PDB file of C-alpha atoms in Angstrom:
ATOM      1  CA  LEU A   1      48.260  15.391 -25.968  1.00 58.00           C
ATOM      2  CA  ASN A   2      48.745  19.120 -26.410  1.00 67.00           C
ATOM      3  CA  HIS A   3      48.897  18.708 -30.197  1.00 69.00           C
ATOM      4  CA  MET A   4      45.696  16.661 -30.158  1.00 71.00           C
ATOM      5  CA  LEU A   5      43.939  19.188 -27.918  1.00 66.00           C
ATOM      6  CA  LEU A   6      44.822  22.086 -30.196  1.00 67.00           C
ATOM      7  CA  ALA A   7      43.920  20.256 -33.418  1.00 70.00           C
ATOM      8  CA  PHE A   8      40.328  19.446 -32.370  1.00 73.00           C
ATOM      9  CA  LYS A   9      40.251  16.395 -34.643  1.00 79.00           C
ATOM     10  CA  PRO A  10      40.783  12.646 -34.422  1.00 83.00           C
ATOM     11  CA  PHE A  11      44.084  11.187 -35.607  1.00 84.00           C
ATOM     12  CA  ALA A  12      45.206   7.909 -37.092  1.00 87.00           C
ATOM     13  CA  LEU A  13      48.361   6.803 -35.299  1.00 86.00           C
ATOM     14  CA  LYS A  14      50.470   7.010 -38.460  1.00 87.00           C
ATOM     15  CA  ALA A  15      49.373  10.568 -39.270  1.00 87.00           C
ATOM     16  CA  LEU A  16      49.952  11.727 -35.696  1.00 86.00           C
ATOM     17  CA  ALA A  17      53.405  10.112 -35.634  1.00 87.00           C
ATOM     18  CA  GLU A  18      54.333  11.957 -38.841  1.00 88.00           C
ATOM     19  CA  GLU A  19      53.128  15.303 -37.458  1.00 85.00           C
ATOM     20  CA  LEU A  20      55.064  14.809 -34.230  1.00 84.00           C
ATOM     21  CA  ASN A  21      58.194  13.394 -35.906  1.00 87.00           C
ATOM     22  CA  THR A  22      58.185  10.207 -33.864  1.00 87.00           C
ATOM     23  CA  SER A  23      57.714   6.505 -34.479  1.00 90.00           C
ATOM     24  CA  GLU A  24      54.365   4.757 -34.427  1.00 88.00           C
ATOM     25  CA  ASN A  25      55.606   2.230 -31.857  1.00 90.00           C
ATOM     26  CA  THR A  26      56.619   4.928 -29.401  1.00 87.00           C
ATOM     27  CA  LEU A  27      53.392   6.816 -29.925  1.00 88.00           C
ATOM     28  CA  GLU A  28      51.347   3.639 -29.444  1.00 89.00           C
ATOM     29  CA  TRP A  29      52.800   3.196 -25.933  1.00 90.00           C
ATOM     30  CA  VAL A  30      52.060   6.830 -25.122  1.00 87.00           C
ATOM     31  CA  MET A  31      48.484   6.441 -26.377  1.00 88.00           C
ATOM     32  CA  LEU A  32      47.935   3.357 -24.221  1.00 88.00           C
ATOM     33  CA  SER A  33      49.046   5.326 -21.182  1.00 88.00           C
ATOM     34  CA  LEU A  34      46.837   8.299 -22.063  1.00 84.00           C
ATOM     35  CA  ILE A  35      43.860   5.997 -22.646  1.00 87.00           C
ATOM     36  CA  ASP A  36      44.423   4.403 -19.216  1.00 87.00           C
ATOM     37  CA  LYS A  37      44.438   7.877 -17.643  1.00 83.00           C
ATOM     38  CA  GLY A  38      41.199   8.847 -19.404  1.00 82.00           C
ATOM     39  CA  LEU A  39      42.802  11.608 -21.474  1.00 82.00           C
ATOM     40  CA  VAL A  40      42.484   9.999 -24.923  1.00 85.00           C
ATOM     41  CA  SER A  41      39.846   7.814 -26.544  1.00 86.00           C
ATOM     42  CA  LYS A  42      40.381   5.160 -29.215  1.00 89.00           C
ATOM     43  CA  LYS A  43      37.860   3.693 -31.638  1.00 87.00           C
ATOM     44  CA  ASP A  44      38.116   1.251 -34.547  1.00 87.00           C
ATOM     45  CA  PHE A  45      36.106   2.091 -37.661  1.00 88.00           C
ATOM     46  CA  THR A  46      35.460  -0.558 -40.317  1.00 87.00           C
ATOM     47  CA  SER A  47      34.849   0.416 -43.932  1.00 83.00           C
ATOM     48  CA  ALA A  48      31.697  -1.133 -45.380  1.00 83.00           C
ATOM     49  CA  LYS A  49      33.219  -1.358 -48.861  1.00 85.00           C
ATOM     50  CA  SER A  50      36.676  -2.770 -48.223  1.00 84.00           C
ATOM     51  CA  GLY A  51      36.238  -4.205 -44.743  1.00 83.00           C
ATOM     52  CA  ARG A  52      39.449  -2.509 -43.629  1.00 86.00           C
ATOM     53  CA  THR A  53      39.671  -1.227 -40.078  1.00 87.00           C
ATOM     54  CA  LYS A  54      40.984   2.232 -39.251  1.00 87.00           C
ATOM     55  CA  THR A  55      41.789   3.172 -35.658  1.00 88.00           C
ATOM     56  CA  LEU A  56      41.355   6.794 -34.619  1.00 88.00           C
ATOM     57  CA  TYR A  57      42.494   8.541 -31.438  1.00 88.00           C
ATOM     58  CA  TRP A  58      41.202  11.829 -30.055  1.00 83.00           C
ATOM     59  CA  ALA A  59      41.674  13.890 -26.906  1.00 82.00           C
ATOM     60  CA  LEU A  60      38.874  13.886 -24.369  1.00 79.00           C
ATOM     61  CA  TYR A  61      37.960  17.406 -23.328  1.00 71.00           C
ATOM     62  CA  GLY A  62      37.086  16.952 -19.667  1.00 67.00           C
ATOM     63  CA  ILE A  63      38.155  18.227 -16.283  1.00 58.00           C
ATOM     64  CA  LYS A  64      41.168  15.915 -16.110  1.00 60.00           C
ATOM     65  CA  THR A  65      42.404  17.147 -19.507  1.00 56.00           C
ATOM     66  CA  LYS A  66      42.125  20.761 -18.405  1.00 61.00           C
ATOM     67  CA  GLU A  67      44.196  19.959 -15.315  1.00 65.00           C
ATOM     68  CA  VAL A  68      46.895  18.319 -17.443  1.00 60.00           C
ATOM     69  CA  ASN A  69      46.857  21.211 -19.923  1.00 60.00           C
ATOM     70  CA  LEU A  70      47.780  23.614 -17.101  1.00 63.00           C
ATOM     71  CA  ILE A  71      51.081  21.751 -16.715  1.00 64.00           C
ATOM     72  CA  PHE A  72      52.208  22.513 -20.300  1.00 67.00           C
ATOM     73  CA  ALA A  73      54.677  25.329 -20.820  1.00 69.00           C
ATOM     74  CA  SER A  74      53.539  28.562 -22.459  1.00 73.00           C
ATOM     75  CA  GLY A  75      54.900  29.708 -25.817  1.00 75.00           C
ATOM     76  CA  GLU A  76      57.016  32.322 -24.044  1.00 83.00           C
ATOM     77  CA  GLU A  77      58.545  29.705 -21.731  1.00 82.00           C
ATOM     78  CA  ILE A  78      59.316  27.437 -24.670  1.00 80.00           C
ATOM     79  CA  SER A  79      61.008  30.281 -26.588  1.00 86.00           C
ATOM     80  CA  LYS A  80      63.041  31.265 -23.547  1.00 90.00           C
ATOM     81  CA  THR A  81      64.148  27.672 -22.986  1.00 89.00           C
ATOM     82  CA  LYS A  82      65.139  27.242 -26.644  1.00 89.00           C
ATOM     83  CA  ALA A  83      67.241  30.427 -26.467  1.00 92.00           C
ATOM     84  CA  GLU A  84      68.915  29.148 -23.300  1.00 93.00           C
ATOM     85  CA  LEU A  85      69.624  25.804 -25.005  1.00 92.00           C
ATOM     86  CA  ASP A  86      71.226  27.610 -27.967  1.00 92.00           C
ATOM     87  CA  ASP A  87      73.445  29.593 -25.549  1.00 93.00           C
ATOM     88  CA  LEU A  88      74.505  26.410 -23.777  1.00 94.00           C
ATOM     89  CA  ARG A  89      75.345  24.721 -27.084  1.00 94.00           C
ATOM     90  CA  ARG A  90      77.501  27.683 -28.104  1.00 95.00           C
ATOM     91  CA  SER A  91      79.279  27.556 -24.732  1.00 94.00           C
ATOM     92  CA  GLU A  92      79.833  23.831 -25.109  1.00 94.00           C
ATOM     93  CA  ALA A  93      81.293  24.326 -28.603  1.00 93.00           C
ATOM     94  CA  ALA A  94      83.638  26.994 -27.231  1.00 93.00           C
ATOM     95  CA  VAL A  95      84.799  24.660 -24.453  1.00 94.00           C
ATOM     96  CA  HIS A  96      85.424  21.825 -26.950  1.00 92.00           C
ATOM     97  CA  SER A  97      87.394  24.230 -29.137  1.00 91.00           C
ATOM     98  CA  ALA A  98      89.495  25.392 -26.180  1.00 91.00           C
ATOM     99  CA  ILE A  99      90.197  21.794 -25.144  1.00 92.00           C
ATOM    100  CA  GLN A 100      91.345  20.901 -28.656  1.00 91.00           C
ATOM    101  CA  ASN A 101      93.743  23.843 -28.659  1.00 88.00           C
ATOM    102  CA  ILE A 102      95.430  22.624 -25.476  1.00 83.00           C
TER     103      ILE A 102
END
């Protein structure tokens, strides 16, 4: 949802899945949940020439969305958490190395 809010554009499910490095099936379940909560809208567009249908999803910019957006972590919090994760991984590698030496 955060990605969709910041992009200010509608997304096809396939394109959004590629940008978020996830599968379309997983993202489809997330979209259904977000639609049920009134945070995302979905619309099917049919091409007049080919008759093909394209489904687009976009974030709804309302009060509920603003409330949800307050829950997201700030860039500083994300950076701090990533640094902490890197430290924990290094500690884990050191422990594995010590265990192998025993």
